[in-house]
Coordinates of C-alpha atoms in Angstrom, one line a residue:
X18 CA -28.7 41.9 -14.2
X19 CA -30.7 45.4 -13.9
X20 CA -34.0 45.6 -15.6
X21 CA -34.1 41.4 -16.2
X22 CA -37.0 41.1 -18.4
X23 CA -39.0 37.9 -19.0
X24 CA -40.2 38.5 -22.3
X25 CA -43.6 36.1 -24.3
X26 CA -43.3 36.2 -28.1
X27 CA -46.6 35.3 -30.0
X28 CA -46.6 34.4 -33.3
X29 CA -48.8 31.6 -34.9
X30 CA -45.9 28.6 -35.6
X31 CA -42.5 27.5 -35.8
X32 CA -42.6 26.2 -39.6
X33 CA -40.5 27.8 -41.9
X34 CA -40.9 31.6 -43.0
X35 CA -40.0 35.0 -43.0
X36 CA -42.0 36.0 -39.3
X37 CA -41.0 32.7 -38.0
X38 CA -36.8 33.2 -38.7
X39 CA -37.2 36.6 -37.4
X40 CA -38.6 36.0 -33.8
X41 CA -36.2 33.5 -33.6
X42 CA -33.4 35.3 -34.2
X43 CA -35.0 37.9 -31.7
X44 CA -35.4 35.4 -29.1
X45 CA -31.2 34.6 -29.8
X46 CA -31.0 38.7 -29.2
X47 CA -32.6 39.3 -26.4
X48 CA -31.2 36.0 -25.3
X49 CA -27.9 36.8 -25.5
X50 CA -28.4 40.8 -24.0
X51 CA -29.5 38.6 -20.6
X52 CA -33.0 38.4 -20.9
X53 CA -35.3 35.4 -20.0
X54 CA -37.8 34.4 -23.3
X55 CA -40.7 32.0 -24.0
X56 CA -42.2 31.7 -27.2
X57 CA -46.6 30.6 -27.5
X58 CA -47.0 29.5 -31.0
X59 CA -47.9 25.9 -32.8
X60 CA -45.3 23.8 -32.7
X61 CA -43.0 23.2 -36.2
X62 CA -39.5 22.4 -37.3
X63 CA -38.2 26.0 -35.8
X64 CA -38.9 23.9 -32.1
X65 CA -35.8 22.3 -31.5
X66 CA -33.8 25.2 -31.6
X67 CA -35.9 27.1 -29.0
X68 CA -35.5 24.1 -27.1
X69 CA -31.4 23.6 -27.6
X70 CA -31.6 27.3 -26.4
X71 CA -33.2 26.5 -23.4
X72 CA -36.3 28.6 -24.5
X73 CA -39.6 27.4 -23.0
X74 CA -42.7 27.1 -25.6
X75 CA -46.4 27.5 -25.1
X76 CA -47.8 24.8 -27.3
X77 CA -50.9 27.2 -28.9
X78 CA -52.9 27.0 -32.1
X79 CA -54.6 30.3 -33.7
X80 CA -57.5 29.4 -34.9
X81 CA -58.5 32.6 -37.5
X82 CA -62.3 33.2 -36.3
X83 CA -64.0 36.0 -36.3
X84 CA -64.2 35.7 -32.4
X85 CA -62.0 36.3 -29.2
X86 CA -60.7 33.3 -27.8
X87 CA -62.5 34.3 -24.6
X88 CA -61.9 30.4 -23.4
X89 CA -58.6 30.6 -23.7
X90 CA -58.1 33.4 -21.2
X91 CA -57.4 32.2 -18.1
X92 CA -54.8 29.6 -19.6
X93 CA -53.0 32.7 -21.0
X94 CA -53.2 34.5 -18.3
X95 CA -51.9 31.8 -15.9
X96 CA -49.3 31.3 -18.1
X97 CA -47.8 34.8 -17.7
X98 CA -47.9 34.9 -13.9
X99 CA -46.4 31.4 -13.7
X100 CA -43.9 33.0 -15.8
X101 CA -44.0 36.1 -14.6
X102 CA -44.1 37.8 -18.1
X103 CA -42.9 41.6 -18.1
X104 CA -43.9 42.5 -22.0
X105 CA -45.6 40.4 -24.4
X106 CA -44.2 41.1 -28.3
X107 CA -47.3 40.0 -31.0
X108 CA -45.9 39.4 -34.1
X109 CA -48.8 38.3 -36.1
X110 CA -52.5 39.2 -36.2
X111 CA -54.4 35.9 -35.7
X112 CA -52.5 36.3 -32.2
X113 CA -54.1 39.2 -31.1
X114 CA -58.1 37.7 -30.8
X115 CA -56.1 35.5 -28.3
X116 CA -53.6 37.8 -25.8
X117 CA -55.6 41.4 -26.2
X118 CA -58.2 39.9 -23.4
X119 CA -55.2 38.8 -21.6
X120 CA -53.1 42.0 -21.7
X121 CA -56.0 44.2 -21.1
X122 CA -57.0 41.8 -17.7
X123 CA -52.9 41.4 -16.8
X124 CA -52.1 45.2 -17.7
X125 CA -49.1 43.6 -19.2
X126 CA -47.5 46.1 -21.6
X127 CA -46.8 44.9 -25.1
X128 CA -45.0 45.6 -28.3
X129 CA -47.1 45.1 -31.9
X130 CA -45.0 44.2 -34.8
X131 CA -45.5 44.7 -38.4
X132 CA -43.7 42.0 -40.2
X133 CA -45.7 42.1 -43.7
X134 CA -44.1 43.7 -47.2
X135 CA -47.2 43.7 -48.4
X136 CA -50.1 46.1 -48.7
X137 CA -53.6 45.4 -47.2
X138 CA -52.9 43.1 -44.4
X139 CA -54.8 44.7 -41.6
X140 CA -57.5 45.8 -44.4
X141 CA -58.3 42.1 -45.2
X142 CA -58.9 40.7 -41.7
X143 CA -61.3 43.4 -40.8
X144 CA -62.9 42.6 -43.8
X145 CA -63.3 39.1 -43.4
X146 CA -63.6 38.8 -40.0
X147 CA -65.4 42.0 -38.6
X148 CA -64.2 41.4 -34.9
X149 CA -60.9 43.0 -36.1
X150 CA -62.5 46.2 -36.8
X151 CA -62.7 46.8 -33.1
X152 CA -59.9 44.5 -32.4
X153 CA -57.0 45.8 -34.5
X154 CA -57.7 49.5 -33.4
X155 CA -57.5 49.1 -29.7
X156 CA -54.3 46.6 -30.9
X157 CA -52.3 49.7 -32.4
X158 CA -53.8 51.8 -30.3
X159 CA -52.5 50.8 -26.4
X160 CA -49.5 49.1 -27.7
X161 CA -46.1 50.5 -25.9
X162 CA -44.4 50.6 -29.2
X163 CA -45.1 49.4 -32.7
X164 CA -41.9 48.6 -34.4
X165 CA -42.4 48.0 -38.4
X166 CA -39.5 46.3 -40.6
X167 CA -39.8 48.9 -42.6
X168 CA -40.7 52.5 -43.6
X169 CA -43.3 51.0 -46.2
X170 CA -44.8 48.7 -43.4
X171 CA -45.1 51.8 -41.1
X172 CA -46.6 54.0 -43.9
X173 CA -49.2 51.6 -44.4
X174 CA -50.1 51.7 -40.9
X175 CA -50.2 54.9 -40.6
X176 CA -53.0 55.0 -43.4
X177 CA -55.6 53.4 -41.6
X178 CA -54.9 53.9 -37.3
X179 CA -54.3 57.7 -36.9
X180 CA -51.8 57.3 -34.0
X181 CA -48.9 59.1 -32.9
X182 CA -45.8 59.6 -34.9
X183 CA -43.5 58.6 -31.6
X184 CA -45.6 55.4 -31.2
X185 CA -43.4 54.1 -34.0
X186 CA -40.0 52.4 -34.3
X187 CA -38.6 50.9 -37.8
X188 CA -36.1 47.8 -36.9
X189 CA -35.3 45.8 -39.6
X190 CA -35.5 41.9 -39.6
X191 CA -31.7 41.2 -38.5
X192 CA -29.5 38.4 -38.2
X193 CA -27.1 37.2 -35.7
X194 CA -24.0 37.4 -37.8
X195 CA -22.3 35.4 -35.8
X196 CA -24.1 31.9 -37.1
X197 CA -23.3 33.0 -40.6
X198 CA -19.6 32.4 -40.7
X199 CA -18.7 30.7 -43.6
X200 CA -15.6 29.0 -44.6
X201 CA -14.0 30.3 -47.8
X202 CA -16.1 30.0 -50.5
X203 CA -14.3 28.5 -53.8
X204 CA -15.6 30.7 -56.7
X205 CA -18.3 28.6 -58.8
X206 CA -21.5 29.8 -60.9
X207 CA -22.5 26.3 -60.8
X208 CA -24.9 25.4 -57.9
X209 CA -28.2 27.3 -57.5
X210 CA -30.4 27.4 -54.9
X211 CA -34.1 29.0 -52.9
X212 CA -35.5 28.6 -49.6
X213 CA -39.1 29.2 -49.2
X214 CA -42.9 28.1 -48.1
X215 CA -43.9 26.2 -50.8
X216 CA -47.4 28.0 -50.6
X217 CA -49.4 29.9 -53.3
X218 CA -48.5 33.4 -52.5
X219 CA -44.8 32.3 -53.2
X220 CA -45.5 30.7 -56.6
X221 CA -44.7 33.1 -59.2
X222 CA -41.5 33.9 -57.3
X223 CA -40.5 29.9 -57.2
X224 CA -41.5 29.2 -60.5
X225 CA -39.7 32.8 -62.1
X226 CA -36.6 31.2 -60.4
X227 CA -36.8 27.7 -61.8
X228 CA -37.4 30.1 -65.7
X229 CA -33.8 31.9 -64.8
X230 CA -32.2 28.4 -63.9
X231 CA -33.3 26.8 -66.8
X232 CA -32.7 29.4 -69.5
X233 CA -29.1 29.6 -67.5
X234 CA -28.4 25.7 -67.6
X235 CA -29.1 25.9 -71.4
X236 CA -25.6 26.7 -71.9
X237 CA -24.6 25.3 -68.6
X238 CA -24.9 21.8 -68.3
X239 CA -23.5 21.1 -65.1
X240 CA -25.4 23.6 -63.0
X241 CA -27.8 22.4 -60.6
X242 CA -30.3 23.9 -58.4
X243 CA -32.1 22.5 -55.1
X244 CA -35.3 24.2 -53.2
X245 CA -36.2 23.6 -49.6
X246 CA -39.0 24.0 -48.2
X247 CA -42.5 22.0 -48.2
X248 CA -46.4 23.3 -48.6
X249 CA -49.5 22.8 -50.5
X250 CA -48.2 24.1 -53.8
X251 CA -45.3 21.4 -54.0
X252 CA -47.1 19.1 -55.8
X253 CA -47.5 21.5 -58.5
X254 CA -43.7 23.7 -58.5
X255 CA -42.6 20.2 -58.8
X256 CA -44.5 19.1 -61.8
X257 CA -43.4 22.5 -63.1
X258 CA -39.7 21.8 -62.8
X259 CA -40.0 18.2 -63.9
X260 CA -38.5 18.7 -67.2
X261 CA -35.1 19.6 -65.8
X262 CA -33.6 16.3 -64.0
X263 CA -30.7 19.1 -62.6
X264 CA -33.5 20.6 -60.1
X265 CA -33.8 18.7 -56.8
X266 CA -37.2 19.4 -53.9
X267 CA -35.1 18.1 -50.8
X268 CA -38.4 19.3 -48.5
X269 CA -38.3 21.0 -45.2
X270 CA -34.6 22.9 -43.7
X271 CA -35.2 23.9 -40.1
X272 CA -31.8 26.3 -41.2
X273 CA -30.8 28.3 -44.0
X274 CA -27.0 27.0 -43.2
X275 CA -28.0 23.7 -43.7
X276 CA -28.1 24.3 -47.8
X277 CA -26.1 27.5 -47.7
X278 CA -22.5 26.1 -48.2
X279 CA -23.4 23.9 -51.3
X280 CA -24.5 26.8 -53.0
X281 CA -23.4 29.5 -54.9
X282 CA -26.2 31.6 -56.5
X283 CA -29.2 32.2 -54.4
X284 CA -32.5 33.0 -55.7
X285 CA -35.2 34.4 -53.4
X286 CA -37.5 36.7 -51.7
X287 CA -37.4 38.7 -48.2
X288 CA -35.5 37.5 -45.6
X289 CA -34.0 34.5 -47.2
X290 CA -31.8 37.3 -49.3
X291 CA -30.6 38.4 -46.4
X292 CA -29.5 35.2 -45.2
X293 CA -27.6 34.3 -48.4
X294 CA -25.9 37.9 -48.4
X295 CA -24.6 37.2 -44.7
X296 CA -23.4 33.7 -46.4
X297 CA -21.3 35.8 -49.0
X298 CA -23.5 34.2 -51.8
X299 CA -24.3 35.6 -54.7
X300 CA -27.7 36.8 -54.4
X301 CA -31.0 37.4 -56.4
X302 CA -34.3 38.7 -55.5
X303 CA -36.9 36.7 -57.8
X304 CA -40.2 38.7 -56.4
X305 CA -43.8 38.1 -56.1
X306 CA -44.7 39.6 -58.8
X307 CA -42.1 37.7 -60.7
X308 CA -39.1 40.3 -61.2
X309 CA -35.4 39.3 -61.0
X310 CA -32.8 41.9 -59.5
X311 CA -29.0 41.1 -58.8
X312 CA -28.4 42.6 -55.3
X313 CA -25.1 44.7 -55.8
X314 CA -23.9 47.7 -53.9
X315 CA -25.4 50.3 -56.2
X316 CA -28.8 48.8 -54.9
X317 CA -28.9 47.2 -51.9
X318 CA -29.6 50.4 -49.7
X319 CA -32.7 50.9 -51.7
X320 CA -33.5 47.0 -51.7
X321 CA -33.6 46.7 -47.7
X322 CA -36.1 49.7 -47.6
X323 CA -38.3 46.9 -48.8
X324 CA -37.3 44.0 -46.6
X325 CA -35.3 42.9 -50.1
X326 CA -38.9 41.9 -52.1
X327 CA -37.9 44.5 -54.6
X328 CA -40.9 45.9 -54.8
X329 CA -39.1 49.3 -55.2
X330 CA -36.4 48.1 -57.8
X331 CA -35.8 48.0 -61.5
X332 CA -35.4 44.7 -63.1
X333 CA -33.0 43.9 -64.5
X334 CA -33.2 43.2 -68.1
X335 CA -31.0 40.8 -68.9
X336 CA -30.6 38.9 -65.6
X337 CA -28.7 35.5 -68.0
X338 CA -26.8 37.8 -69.4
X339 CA -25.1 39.4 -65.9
X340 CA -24.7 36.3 -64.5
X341 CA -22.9 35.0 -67.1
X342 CA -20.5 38.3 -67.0
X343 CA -19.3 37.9 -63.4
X344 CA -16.1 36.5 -62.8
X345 CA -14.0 35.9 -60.3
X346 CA -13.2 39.1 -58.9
X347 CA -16.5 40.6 -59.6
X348 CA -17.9 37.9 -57.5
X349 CA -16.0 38.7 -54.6
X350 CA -16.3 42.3 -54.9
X351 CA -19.7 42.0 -54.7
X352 CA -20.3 39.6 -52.3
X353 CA -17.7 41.3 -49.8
X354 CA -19.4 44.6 -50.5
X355 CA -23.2 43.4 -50.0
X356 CA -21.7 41.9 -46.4
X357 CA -20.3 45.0 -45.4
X358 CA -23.2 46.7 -45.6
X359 CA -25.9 44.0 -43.7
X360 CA -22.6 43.9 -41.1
X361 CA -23.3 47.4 -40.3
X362 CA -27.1 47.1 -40.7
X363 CA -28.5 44.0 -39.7
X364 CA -27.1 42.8 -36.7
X365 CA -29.8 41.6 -33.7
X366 CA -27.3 42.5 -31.2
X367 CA -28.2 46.1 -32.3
X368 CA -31.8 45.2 -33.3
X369 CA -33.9 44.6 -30.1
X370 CA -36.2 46.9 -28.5
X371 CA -34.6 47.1 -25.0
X372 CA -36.5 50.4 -23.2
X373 CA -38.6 49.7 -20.4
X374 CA -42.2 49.6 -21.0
X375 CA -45.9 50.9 -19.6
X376 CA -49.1 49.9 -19.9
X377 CA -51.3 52.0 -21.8
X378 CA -54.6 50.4 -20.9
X379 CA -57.0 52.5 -19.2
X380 CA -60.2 51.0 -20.9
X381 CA -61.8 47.3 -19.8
X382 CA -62.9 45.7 -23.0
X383 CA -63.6 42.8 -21.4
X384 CA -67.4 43.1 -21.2
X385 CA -67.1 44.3 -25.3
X386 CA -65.3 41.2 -26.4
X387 CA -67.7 39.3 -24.9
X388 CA -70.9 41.2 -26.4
X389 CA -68.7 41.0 -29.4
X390 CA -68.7 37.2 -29.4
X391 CA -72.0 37.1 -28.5
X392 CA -73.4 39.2 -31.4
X393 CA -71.4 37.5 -33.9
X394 CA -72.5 33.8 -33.0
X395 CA -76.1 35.6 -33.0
X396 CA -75.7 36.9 -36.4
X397 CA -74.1 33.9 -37.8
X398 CA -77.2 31.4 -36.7
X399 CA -79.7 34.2 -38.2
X400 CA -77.5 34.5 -41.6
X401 CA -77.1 30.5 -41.9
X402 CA -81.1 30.4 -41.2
X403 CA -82.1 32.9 -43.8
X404 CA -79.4 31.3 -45.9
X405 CA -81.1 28.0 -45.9
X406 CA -84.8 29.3 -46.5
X407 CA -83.0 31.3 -49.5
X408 CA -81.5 28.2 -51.0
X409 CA -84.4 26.2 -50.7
X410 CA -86.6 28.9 -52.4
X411 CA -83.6 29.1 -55.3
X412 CA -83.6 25.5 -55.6
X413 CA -87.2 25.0 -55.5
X414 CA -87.8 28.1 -58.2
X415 CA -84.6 26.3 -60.5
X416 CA -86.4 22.8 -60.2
X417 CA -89.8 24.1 -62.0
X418 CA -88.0 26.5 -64.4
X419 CA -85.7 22.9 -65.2
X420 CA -89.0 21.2 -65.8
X421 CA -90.4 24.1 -68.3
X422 CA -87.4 24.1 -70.3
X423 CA -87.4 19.9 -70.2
X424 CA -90.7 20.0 -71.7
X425 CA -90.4 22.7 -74.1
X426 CA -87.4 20.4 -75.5
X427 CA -89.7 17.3 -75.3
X428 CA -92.3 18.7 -77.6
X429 CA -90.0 20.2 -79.9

């Protein structure tokens, strides 16, 4: 094949998410247009299916530090001439303390991608971890392309490198429509369902869900509803839905098909809207900020400018109410409708980033990650050392104050 390219895709692990089901429906892509990929992440439920494609991992944990993984580097780089890596695509940010020394030593070009909805990504690691303020700018900077899900995603971007217009490329997260062949669906409003990390920035869209179900199933005893997925807020999403024996936690999917058939009305965020769309499912964004929208062909253009969070959208008012008022011919029309339009927009076969690509790096940072490192390992022992001599004076001026007030009380 012309132009065979062996391509690395970073992104921090193979658990469930929204990042995580995208690269591997890229890897399927690029897979499939002939390509050779390998995937260097921490290892999660997503890793049997790299490996029944016959895609080789790099078993890697991003630590988030506010350091460069200098030790790491000549495992990296070994890695990619073993493998002889032609482009490296970074999908998340904790990745790039780890492969910018390497791309910058290999003069391997590389794609940056901008997976995040939400505003302030970038922002907040420099802020917590000041390595990124030198880090992220030479990211965007020498990157070949940087391809955003999203005009939002790019705008946001924009705001903070000053970079040029043709650096950027918006490709929505896509599917490979192909997987998503149902068999006919019988019409039922009966079985509900949500896919999602059961984490604490998901909460308020989980637990607006489990409101819409329950206020639903009020008049509806026989509806049920079942959430996969697993995470430190479990505990407490289940104790939340305890009160209604018709919700079921069934844990960790490692595919959306797996709980796709046996439902009917999906309830989500993101990508996982997408997913139920290309299942002909009925399908409702419950947001972050705890909104509810019915995705229907008067709004499902505007909805995937925002990677479907509805962010951008009305709610609707009366969400019960709507449901309630679809019948049988209405929930085909819809459905068909919403399919017709991913069909023509979504697909990964159309989706991946196939022109050949140059290094940009003329710079050796090398010598400033390293004097980076080294300042910030300084700076941490002098701030832990003041630290201590401060918090010994504070506790040593609160222990006499403590005994003034103790006898002031004792005479009294």
């Amino acid at each position: 094949m012309k132009n065979k390219k062996n391509i690395l895709m970073c992104l921090q692990q193979l658990d469930i998410g929204g990042v995580e089901t995208a690269v591997l429906t890229l890897c399927k892509g690029y897979k499939n247009a002939g390509h050779k990929v390998y995937v260097a992440a921490k290892p999660g439920i997503y890793s049997k299916q790299l490996e029944d494609l016959k895609i080789e991992q790099l078993d890697i944990e991003y630590k988030i530090e506010n350091r460069y993984a200098l030790e790491k580097m000549d495992e990296l780089i070994k890695f990619c001439e073993d493998k002889k890596i032609t482009e490296i695509h970074i999908h998340q940010y904790p990745c790039v303390a780890y492969w910018l020394p390497v791309i910058m030593k290999t003069k391997i070009p590389y794609v940056a991608y901008v997976h995040s909805i939400i505003p302030g990504a970038p922002e907040w690691f420099m802020k917590t971890f000041p390595i990124y303020q030198s880090a992220l700018p030479i990211f965007f900077e020498n990157a070949s392309k940087i391809i955003c899900i999203s005009e939002r995603t790019k705008k946001d971007i924009e705001k903070i490198f000053n970079l040029d217009e043709k650096k950027y490329l918006i490709i929505p997260n896509s599917l490979d429509l192909n997987e998503f062949k149902m068999e006919k669906n019988t019409f039922s409003k009966k079985n509900f369902g949500l896919l999602s990390r059961l984490s604490e920035e998901k909460v308020q869209s989980i637990t607006n869900a489990i409101d819409i179900f329950n206020e639903y199933s009020k008049n509806h005893k026989e509806c049920k509803m079942i959430i996969a997925g697993d995470g430190p807020s479990r505990k407490y999403l289940e104790n939340y839905a305890k009160r209604n024996k018709n919700i079921q936690f069934i844990g960790s999917v490692s595919n959306s098909l797996l709980i796709m058939p046996e439902i009917d009305i999906y309830m989500g965020v993101d990508r996982t809207i997408l997913e139920a769309i290309a299942c002909k499912k009925l399908a409702i964004i419950s947001n972050y900020s705890g909104k509810s929208i019915l995705i229907t062909k008067d709004n499902i253009k505007d909805a995937s400018k925002e990677n479907f969070s509805g962010n951008n959208l009305l709610e609707d008012e009366d969400i019960i109410k709507k449901i309630e008022s679809i019948d049988e011919k209405d929930y085909k029309r819809i459905t068909e409708s919403n399919y017709k339009f991913i069909n023509k927009n979504y697909n990964v076969n159309e989706n991946i980033y196939l022109k050949e690509l140059e290094s940009n790096f003329t710079n050796d940072y090398n010598k400033i990650f390293e004097f980076e490192n080294k300042l910030v390992e300084e700076n941490s022992k002098l701030i832990n050392e003041l630290y201590q001599k401060k918090e010994n004076s504070i506790l040593n001026r609160a222990k006499r104050y403590c005994k003034r007030i103790l006898k002031k009380l004792f005479n009294k």
